[in-house]
Each structure stands twice: as structure tokens, then as C-alpha cells.
């Protein structure tokens, strides 16, 4: 699952990035906090893979450790594409040639499908729902798969495209189409944040036919 930063973690990481690298004492001086607080934060961020520690040997002095932001940490600090995504989506929708716009949308949809399809390959519909849920969770989605009813339900507990969806519900339709292609069944969005619900729920649009002679569910 994608690791996310708390606000204090992010601020700490940003300050360490500006510092370049430093010992615990140097980080303390930069942030104006105690060594205990710095060590606690460093251990947490090391565990997340966002901070690395290097052993430095200089001259006759005692070897010491310095801490730095890792590549994963740098990506996390720069992982905020909301504004860019909103601009790109609006520009896409403003393309005057409907055929061109449809072609671009189709290519975007196919690219999104390719991100998930390789890991969603079970012959059983319930298993495919579970596989898709696991793939989405690894990419940072807050999702769960409800298997308690006759048909599985994929539930998003937060909207990954909230600002986009607020301005254009078309992004919801595209997401539904992507999931349909990945799962191989028509879906319906039975609940949606935009309709005042507390989550978005995707479920099969109809009951699949029971298997014959234990044949795998091909849908």
C-alpha cells in the first residue's frame, strides 16, 4: 500500500531536504527541537523508506551517521498532481473536435486499464474484484471489497478524483468504464460521493449465470 505522510512528517522531510543531509545534532539545530523528537521522527521516516542513513568517516574523527531524504521521499514530496490533472482534464474536455476528444479519452482509458489488468486475471468474478481491490490499495486508494452479498462490491472510502469530479462527473464515468474493462463485467455505481453518499460503490450490473459443470466464471 502506498505510504502517506502526516503533516508534521512532511514538514520534517521538507526541512531535511533543504538541509541536504545532516547529523541528529544538525537536524536539531535546523528544526529547533530536541534530539529525542528528531530521532523519533527519523526512525518513523526510515521505516517508511523516506529517509536514509549513511555512515561517514572523516579523517581521525569518530565515524558518525548522517540522514538524507531518499528518492522515495523526494517522490513523496513532489507527489501532488491535483492542479495539473485538473487543468489537463479541462483542456481535454475543451477539445472542439468530438472525434479527436473521444480518441484521446479512449487512449487514457486504455492506459489506466493497463495499470491494473495484469494483476486481475482470475476466472472467478469474486476473485477478480478482490484482485482489483488489492491493486488499487497498493496504489494508495482507500478501498475495500465487500463479499458479504450475492455479488461482490468494490467500495472506495474516499474519492481519488474529488476536485475533478466536482467540476465534471465525466471522470466518474471513465473510472467506471476502466473497472468494467478490468473486471470483464458491466458495473453500476450504486453509491457516489457526488450524490451525498459516504463512499462510492461499484457492483456488477446483473447477476452472473451460474457455472455449468463447474466451469470457471468467464465474466
PDB file of C-alpha atoms in Angstrom:
ATOM      1  CA  UNK A   1       0.000   0.000   0.000  1.00  0.00           C
ATOM      2  CA  UNK A   2       1.198   3.474  -0.739  1.00  0.00           C
ATOM      3  CA  UNK A   3       2.716   5.171   2.296  1.00  0.00           C
ATOM      4  CA  UNK A   4       1.414   8.617   3.139  1.00  0.00           C
ATOM      5  CA  UNK A   5       2.844  11.374   5.283  1.00  0.00           C
ATOM      6  CA  UNK A   6       1.277  13.145   8.207  1.00  0.00           C
ATOM      7  CA  UNK A   7       1.564  16.928   8.037  1.00  0.00           C
ATOM      8  CA  UNK A   8       4.353  17.008  10.658  1.00  0.00           C
ATOM      9  CA  UNK A   9       6.225  14.252   8.828  1.00  0.00           C
ATOM     10  CA  UNK A  10       6.007  16.198   5.596  1.00  0.00           C
ATOM     11  CA  UNK A  11       7.274  19.395   7.200  1.00  0.00           C
ATOM     12  CA  UNK A  12      10.159  17.476   8.780  1.00  0.00           C
ATOM     13  CA  UNK A  13      11.023  15.856   5.450  1.00  0.00           C
ATOM     14  CA  UNK A  14      10.899  19.195   3.637  1.00  0.00           C
ATOM     15  CA  UNK A  15      13.292  20.767   6.164  1.00  0.00           C
ATOM     16  CA  UNK A  16      15.675  17.809   5.889  1.00  0.00           C
ATOM     17  CA  UNK A  17      15.548  18.091   2.107  1.00  0.00           C
ATOM     18  CA  UNK A  18      16.530  21.776   2.322  1.00  0.00           C
ATOM     19  CA  UNK A  19      19.351  20.888   4.697  1.00  0.00           C
ATOM     20  CA  UNK A  20      20.620  18.307   2.206  1.00  0.00           C
ATOM     21  CA  UNK A  21      21.805  15.880   4.854  1.00  0.00           C
ATOM     22  CA  UNK A  22      22.804  16.141   8.471  1.00  0.00           C
ATOM     23  CA  UNK A  23      23.523  14.517  11.781  1.00  0.00           C
ATOM     24  CA  UNK A  24      20.920  14.346  14.514  1.00  0.00           C
ATOM     25  CA  UNK A  25      22.514  17.431  16.101  1.00  0.00           C
ATOM     26  CA  UNK A  26      22.439  19.367  12.821  1.00  0.00           C
ATOM     27  CA  UNK A  27      18.818  18.447  12.247  1.00  0.00           C
ATOM     28  CA  UNK A  28      18.011  19.528  15.817  1.00  0.00           C
ATOM     29  CA  UNK A  29      19.597  22.919  15.148  1.00  0.00           C
ATOM     30  CA  UNK A  30      17.726  23.310  11.863  1.00  0.00           C
ATOM     31  CA  UNK A  31      14.348  22.465  13.368  1.00  0.00           C
ATOM     32  CA  UNK A  32      14.841  23.829  16.855  1.00  0.00           C
ATOM     33  CA  UNK A  33      13.588  20.666  18.555  1.00  0.00           C
ATOM     34  CA  UNK A  34      15.062  18.099  20.921  1.00  0.00           C
ATOM     35  CA  UNK A  35      17.266  15.194  19.880  1.00  0.00           C
ATOM     36  CA  UNK A  36      14.644  12.768  21.195  1.00  0.00           C
ATOM     37  CA  UNK A  37      11.976  14.269  18.941  1.00  0.00           C
ATOM     38  CA  UNK A  38      14.316  14.223  15.935  1.00  0.00           C
ATOM     39  CA  UNK A  39      15.324  10.596  16.480  1.00  0.00           C
ATOM     40  CA  UNK A  40      11.682   9.563  16.839  1.00  0.00           C
ATOM     41  CA  UNK A  41      10.793  11.249  13.554  1.00  0.00           C
ATOM     42  CA  UNK A  42      13.851   9.870  11.758  1.00  0.00           C
ATOM     43  CA  UNK A  43      13.064   6.319  12.854  1.00  0.00           C
ATOM     44  CA  UNK A  44       9.489   6.679  11.636  1.00  0.00           C
ATOM     45  CA  UNK A  45      10.520   8.093   8.256  1.00  0.00           C
ATOM     46  CA  UNK A  46      13.263   5.485   7.866  1.00  0.00           C
ATOM     47  CA  UNK A  47      10.621   2.823   8.421  1.00  0.00           C
ATOM     48  CA  UNK A  48       8.553   4.351   5.620  1.00  0.00           C
ATOM     49  CA  UNK A  49      11.573   4.394   3.337  1.00  0.00           C
ATOM     50  CA  UNK A  50      11.609   8.196   3.037  1.00  0.00           C
ATOM     51  CA  UNK A  51      14.844   8.804   4.968  1.00  0.00           C
ATOM     52  CA  UNK A  52      18.171   7.041   4.594  1.00  0.00           C
ATOM     53  CA  UNK A  53      21.146   6.875   6.941  1.00  0.00           C
ATOM     54  CA  UNK A  54      24.806   6.868   5.855  1.00  0.00           C
ATOM     55  CA  UNK A  55      27.915   6.190   7.906  1.00  0.00           C
ATOM     56  CA  UNK A  56      30.534   8.904   7.378  1.00  0.00           C
ATOM     57  CA  UNK A  57      34.218   8.502   8.210  1.00  0.00           C
ATOM     58  CA  UNK A  58      36.252  11.713   8.107  1.00  0.00           C
ATOM     59  CA  UNK A  59      39.939  11.821   8.991  1.00  0.00           C
ATOM     60  CA  UNK A  60      40.725  10.722  12.511  1.00  0.00           C
ATOM     61  CA  UNK A  61      37.362  11.744  13.843  1.00  0.00           C
ATOM     62  CA  UNK A  62      34.829   9.318  15.149  1.00  0.00           C
ATOM     63  CA  UNK A  63      32.534   7.879  12.434  1.00  0.00           C
ATOM     64  CA  UNK A  64      29.049   9.341  12.540  1.00  0.00           C
ATOM     65  CA  UNK A  65      25.720   8.938  10.800  1.00  0.00           C
ATOM     66  CA  UNK A  66      24.083  11.486   8.550  1.00  0.00           C
ATOM     67  CA  UNK A  67      20.488  11.411   7.412  1.00  0.00           C
ATOM     68  CA  UNK A  68      19.123  12.317   3.999  1.00  0.00           C
ATOM     69  CA  UNK A  69      15.866  12.194   2.063  1.00  0.00           C
ATOM     70  CA  UNK A  70      15.718   9.110  -0.171  1.00  0.00           C
ATOM     71  CA  UNK A  71      14.456   9.055  -3.751  1.00  0.00           C
ATOM     72  CA  UNK A  72      11.176   7.643  -2.436  1.00  0.00           C
ATOM     73  CA  UNK A  73      10.949  10.586  -0.046  1.00  0.00           C
ATOM     74  CA  UNK A  74      11.657  13.046  -2.837  1.00  0.00           C
ATOM     75  CA  UNK A  75       8.916  11.483  -4.939  1.00  0.00           C
ATOM     76  CA  UNK A  76       6.532  11.709  -1.989  1.00  0.00           C
ATOM     77  CA  UNK A  77       7.283  15.405  -1.518  1.00  0.00           C
ATOM     78  CA  UNK A  78       6.607  16.042  -5.195  1.00  0.00           C
ATOM     79  CA  UNK A  79       3.593  13.735  -5.442  1.00  0.00           C
ATOM     80  CA  UNK A  80       0.886  16.363  -5.796  1.00  0.00           C
ATOM     81  CA  UNK A  81      -0.559  16.378  -9.287  1.00  0.00           C
ATOM     82  CA  UNK A  82      -4.038  17.595  -8.427  1.00  0.00           C
ATOM     83  CA  UNK A  83      -3.745  21.004 -10.086  1.00  0.00           C
ATOM     84  CA  UNK A  84      -2.079  19.588 -13.181  1.00  0.00           C
ATOM     85  CA  UNK A  85      -4.669  16.805 -13.500  1.00  0.00           C
ATOM     86  CA  UNK A  86      -7.495  19.334 -13.225  1.00  0.00           C
ATOM     87  CA  UNK A  87      -6.007  21.561 -15.923  1.00  0.00           C
ATOM     88  CA  UNK A  88      -5.350  18.621 -18.253  1.00  0.00           C
ATOM     89  CA  UNK A  89      -8.858  17.242 -17.804  1.00  0.00           C
ATOM     90  CA  UNK A  90     -10.450  20.615 -18.517  1.00  0.00           C
ATOM     91  CA  UNK A  91      -8.285  21.073 -21.602  1.00  0.00           C
ATOM     92  CA  UNK A  92      -9.255  17.606 -22.793  1.00  0.00           C
ATOM     93  CA  UNK A  93     -12.944  18.383 -22.424  1.00  0.00           C
ATOM     94  CA  UNK A  94     -12.492  21.646 -24.324  1.00  0.00           C
ATOM     95  CA  UNK A  95     -11.192  19.941 -27.489  1.00  0.00           C
ATOM     96  CA  UNK A  96     -13.745  21.074 -30.085  1.00  0.00           C
ATOM     97  CA  UNK A  97     -13.451  18.055 -32.391  1.00  0.00           C
ATOM     98  CA  UNK A  98     -15.592  15.372 -30.770  1.00  0.00           C
ATOM     99  CA  UNK A  99     -13.838  12.539 -32.618  1.00  0.00           C
ATOM    100  CA  UNK A 100     -10.419  13.721 -31.505  1.00  0.00           C
ATOM    101  CA  UNK A 101     -11.631  14.138 -27.924  1.00  0.00           C
ATOM    102  CA  UNK A 102     -13.119  10.632 -27.931  1.00  0.00           C
ATOM    103  CA  UNK A 103      -9.874   9.187 -29.281  1.00  0.00           C
ATOM    104  CA  UNK A 104      -7.808  10.847 -26.555  1.00  0.00           C
ATOM    105  CA  UNK A 105     -10.237   9.721 -23.859  1.00  0.00           C
ATOM    106  CA  UNK A 106     -10.063   6.176 -25.208  1.00  0.00           C
ATOM    107  CA  UNK A 107      -6.272   6.174 -25.025  1.00  0.00           C
ATOM    108  CA  UNK A 108      -6.354   7.487 -21.450  1.00  0.00           C
ATOM    109  CA  UNK A 109      -8.878   4.812 -20.505  1.00  0.00           C
ATOM    110  CA  UNK A 110      -6.759   2.067 -22.095  1.00  0.00           C
ATOM    111  CA  UNK A 111      -3.655   3.320 -20.289  1.00  0.00           C
ATOM    112  CA  UNK A 112      -5.489   3.191 -16.965  1.00  0.00           C
ATOM    113  CA  UNK A 113      -6.761  -0.321 -17.715  1.00  0.00           C
ATOM    114  CA  UNK A 114      -3.201  -1.489 -18.414  1.00  0.00           C
ATOM    115  CA  UNK A 115      -2.149  -0.371 -14.916  1.00  0.00           C
ATOM    116  CA  UNK A 116      -4.467  -2.907 -13.304  1.00  0.00           C
ATOM    117  CA  UNK A 117      -5.294  -5.615 -15.842  1.00  0.00           C
ATOM    118  CA  UNK A 118      -2.054  -7.580 -15.462  1.00  0.00           C
ATOM    119  CA  UNK A 119      -2.907  -8.396 -11.839  1.00  0.00           C
ATOM    120  CA  UNK A 120      -6.636  -9.076 -12.317  1.00  0.00           C
ATOM    121  CA  UNK A 121      -6.813 -12.430 -14.049  1.00  0.00           C
ATOM    122  CA  UNK A 122      -8.854 -14.886 -12.004  1.00  0.00           C
ATOM    123  CA  UNK A 123     -11.627 -16.828 -13.809  1.00  0.00           C
ATOM    124  CA  UNK A 124     -13.862 -16.156 -10.791  1.00  0.00           C
ATOM    125  CA  UNK A 125     -15.652 -12.830 -10.564  1.00  0.00           C
ATOM    126  CA  UNK A 126     -15.309 -12.563  -6.769  1.00  0.00           C
ATOM    127  CA  UNK A 127     -11.587 -13.162  -7.006  1.00  0.00           C
ATOM    128  CA  UNK A 128     -11.210 -10.547  -9.735  1.00  0.00           C
ATOM    129  CA  UNK A 129     -12.929  -7.994  -7.505  1.00  0.00           C
ATOM    130  CA  UNK A 130     -10.541  -8.927  -4.701  1.00  0.00           C
ATOM    131  CA  UNK A 131      -7.518  -8.664  -7.003  1.00  0.00           C
ATOM    132  CA  UNK A 132      -8.583  -5.237  -8.251  1.00  0.00           C
ATOM    133  CA  UNK A 133      -9.101  -4.058  -4.682  1.00  0.00           C
ATOM    134  CA  UNK A 134      -5.590  -5.181  -3.767  1.00  0.00           C
ATOM    135  CA  UNK A 135      -4.048  -3.440  -6.783  1.00  0.00           C
ATOM    136  CA  UNK A 136      -5.877  -0.200  -6.010  1.00  0.00           C
ATOM    137  CA  UNK A 137      -4.851  -0.352  -2.351  1.00  0.00           C
ATOM    138  CA  UNK A 138      -1.206  -0.692  -3.359  1.00  0.00           C
ATOM    139  CA  UNK A 139      -1.591   2.467  -5.427  1.00  0.00           C
ATOM    140  CA  UNK A 140      -2.893   4.400  -2.423  1.00  0.00           C
ATOM    141  CA  UNK A 141      -6.659   4.022  -2.797  1.00  0.00           C
ATOM    142  CA  UNK A 142      -8.695   3.595   0.375  1.00  0.00           C
ATOM    143  CA  UNK A 143     -10.774   0.668  -0.887  1.00  0.00           C
ATOM    144  CA  UNK A 144     -12.393  -2.493   0.369  1.00  0.00           C
ATOM    145  CA  UNK A 145     -14.183  -5.377  -1.321  1.00  0.00           C
ATOM    146  CA  UNK A 146     -17.441  -6.459   0.279  1.00  0.00           C
ATOM    147  CA  UNK A 147     -18.084 -10.147  -0.364  1.00  0.00           C
ATOM    148  CA  UNK A 148     -20.993 -10.483   2.074  1.00  0.00           C
ATOM    149  CA  UNK A 149     -23.764 -10.352  -0.535  1.00  0.00           C
ATOM    150  CA  UNK A 150     -24.588 -12.471  -3.573  1.00  0.00           C
ATOM    151  CA  UNK A 151     -22.366 -10.246  -5.695  1.00  0.00           C
ATOM    152  CA  UNK A 152     -19.111  -8.545  -4.686  1.00  0.00           C
ATOM    153  CA  UNK A 153     -18.940  -4.791  -4.203  1.00  0.00           C
ATOM    154  CA  UNK A 154     -15.876  -2.593  -4.648  1.00  0.00           C
ATOM    155  CA  UNK A 155     -16.092   0.303  -2.198  1.00  0.00           C
ATOM    156  CA  UNK A 156     -13.977   3.484  -2.348  1.00  0.00           C
ATOM    157  CA  UNK A 157     -13.938   5.185   1.044  1.00  0.00           C
ATOM    158  CA  UNK A 158     -12.568   8.394  -0.400  1.00  0.00           C
ATOM    159  CA  UNK A 159     -12.706   9.880  -3.870  1.00  0.00           C
ATOM    160  CA  UNK A 160      -9.352   9.719  -5.686  1.00  0.00           C
ATOM    161  CA  UNK A 161     -10.542  12.409  -8.101  1.00  0.00           C
ATOM    162  CA  UNK A 162     -12.551  14.666  -5.793  1.00  0.00           C
ATOM    163  CA  UNK A 163     -11.685  18.020  -7.353  1.00  0.00           C
ATOM    164  CA  UNK A 164     -12.020  16.659 -10.879  1.00  0.00           C
ATOM    165  CA  UNK A 165     -15.335  15.005 -10.084  1.00  0.00           C
ATOM    166  CA  UNK A 166     -16.681  18.201  -8.520  1.00  0.00           C
ATOM    167  CA  UNK A 167     -16.080  20.026 -11.791  1.00  0.00           C
ATOM    168  CA  UNK A 168     -17.003  17.242 -14.219  1.00  0.00           C
ATOM    169  CA  UNK A 169     -18.742  13.974 -13.428  1.00  0.00           C
ATOM    170  CA  UNK A 170     -17.275  12.509 -16.588  1.00  0.00           C
ATOM    171  CA  UNK A 171     -14.251  11.351 -14.596  1.00  0.00           C
ATOM    172  CA  UNK A 172     -16.575   9.073 -12.587  1.00  0.00           C
ATOM    173  CA  UNK A 173     -17.892   7.584 -15.811  1.00  0.00           C
ATOM    174  CA  UNK A 174     -14.358   6.973 -17.045  1.00  0.00           C
ATOM    175  CA  UNK A 175     -13.375   5.250 -13.807  1.00  0.00           C
ATOM    176  CA  UNK A 176     -16.429   3.014 -14.057  1.00  0.00           C
ATOM    177  CA  UNK A 177     -15.530   2.120 -17.654  1.00  0.00           C
ATOM    178  CA  UNK A 178     -11.955   1.311 -16.604  1.00  0.00           C
ATOM    179  CA  UNK A 179     -13.151  -1.015 -13.854  1.00  0.00           C
ATOM    180  CA  UNK A 180     -15.598  -2.670 -16.268  1.00  0.00           C
ATOM    181  CA  UNK A 181     -12.801  -3.459 -18.701  1.00  0.00           C
ATOM    182  CA  UNK A 182     -10.516  -4.756 -15.968  1.00  0.00           C
ATOM    183  CA  UNK A 183     -13.199  -6.905 -14.329  1.00  0.00           C
ATOM    184  CA  UNK A 184     -14.859  -8.014 -17.562  1.00  0.00           C
ATOM    185  CA  UNK A 185     -18.413  -7.259 -16.413  1.00  0.00           C
ATOM    186  CA  UNK A 186     -20.783  -4.292 -16.713  1.00  0.00           C
ATOM    187  CA  UNK A 187     -20.942  -2.289 -13.491  1.00  0.00           C
ATOM    188  CA  UNK A 188     -23.237   0.199 -11.876  1.00  0.00           C
ATOM    189  CA  UNK A 189     -22.230   2.952  -9.497  1.00  0.00           C
ATOM    190  CA  UNK A 190     -24.770   2.263  -6.786  1.00  0.00           C
ATOM    191  CA  UNK A 191     -23.422   4.946  -4.423  1.00  0.00           C
ATOM    192  CA  UNK A 192     -21.373   8.042  -5.123  1.00  0.00           C
ATOM    193  CA  UNK A 193     -19.845  10.868  -3.097  1.00  0.00           C
ATOM    194  CA  UNK A 194     -21.331  13.370  -5.535  1.00  0.00           C
ATOM    195  CA  UNK A 195     -24.812  12.151  -4.608  1.00  0.00           C
ATOM    196  CA  UNK A 196     -24.179  12.709  -0.912  1.00  0.00           C
ATOM    197  CA  UNK A 197     -23.164   9.160  -0.024  1.00  0.00           C
ATOM    198  CA  UNK A 198     -20.234   8.388   2.271  1.00  0.00           C
ATOM    199  CA  UNK A 199     -18.477   6.252  -0.335  1.00  0.00           C
ATOM    200  CA  UNK A 200     -18.502   5.154  -3.964  1.00  0.00           C
ATOM    201  CA  UNK A 201     -19.659   1.600  -4.594  1.00  0.00           C
ATOM    202  CA  UNK A 202     -19.220  -0.368  -7.810  1.00  0.00           C
ATOM    203  CA  UNK A 203     -21.165  -3.574  -8.216  1.00  0.00           C
ATOM    204  CA  UNK A 204     -21.992  -5.896 -11.120  1.00  0.00           C
ATOM    205  CA  UNK A 205     -24.956  -4.625 -13.079  1.00  0.00           C
ATOM    206  CA  UNK A 206     -26.549  -8.057 -13.215  1.00  0.00           C
ATOM    207  CA  UNK A 207     -26.216 -11.473 -11.618  1.00  0.00           C
ATOM    208  CA  UNK A 208     -23.773 -13.700 -13.453  1.00  0.00           C
ATOM    209  CA  UNK A 209     -25.152 -17.018 -14.736  1.00  0.00           C
ATOM    210  CA  UNK A 210     -24.239 -19.973 -12.501  1.00  0.00           C
ATOM    211  CA  UNK A 211     -21.340 -22.082 -13.761  1.00  0.00           C
ATOM    212  CA  UNK A 212     -22.126 -25.218 -15.739  1.00  0.00           C
ATOM    213  CA  UNK A 213     -20.193 -28.403 -14.842  1.00  0.00           C
ATOM    214  CA  UNK A 214     -18.017 -26.339 -12.514  1.00  0.00           C
ATOM    215  CA  UNK A 215     -16.760 -24.275 -15.443  1.00  0.00           C
ATOM    216  CA  UNK A 216     -14.956 -21.109 -14.394  1.00  0.00           C
ATOM    217  CA  UNK A 217     -16.874 -17.880 -14.404  1.00  0.00           C
ATOM    218  CA  UNK A 218     -15.698 -16.244 -17.605  1.00  0.00           C
ATOM    219  CA  UNK A 219     -17.272 -12.919 -16.910  1.00  0.00           C
TER     220      UNK A 219
END
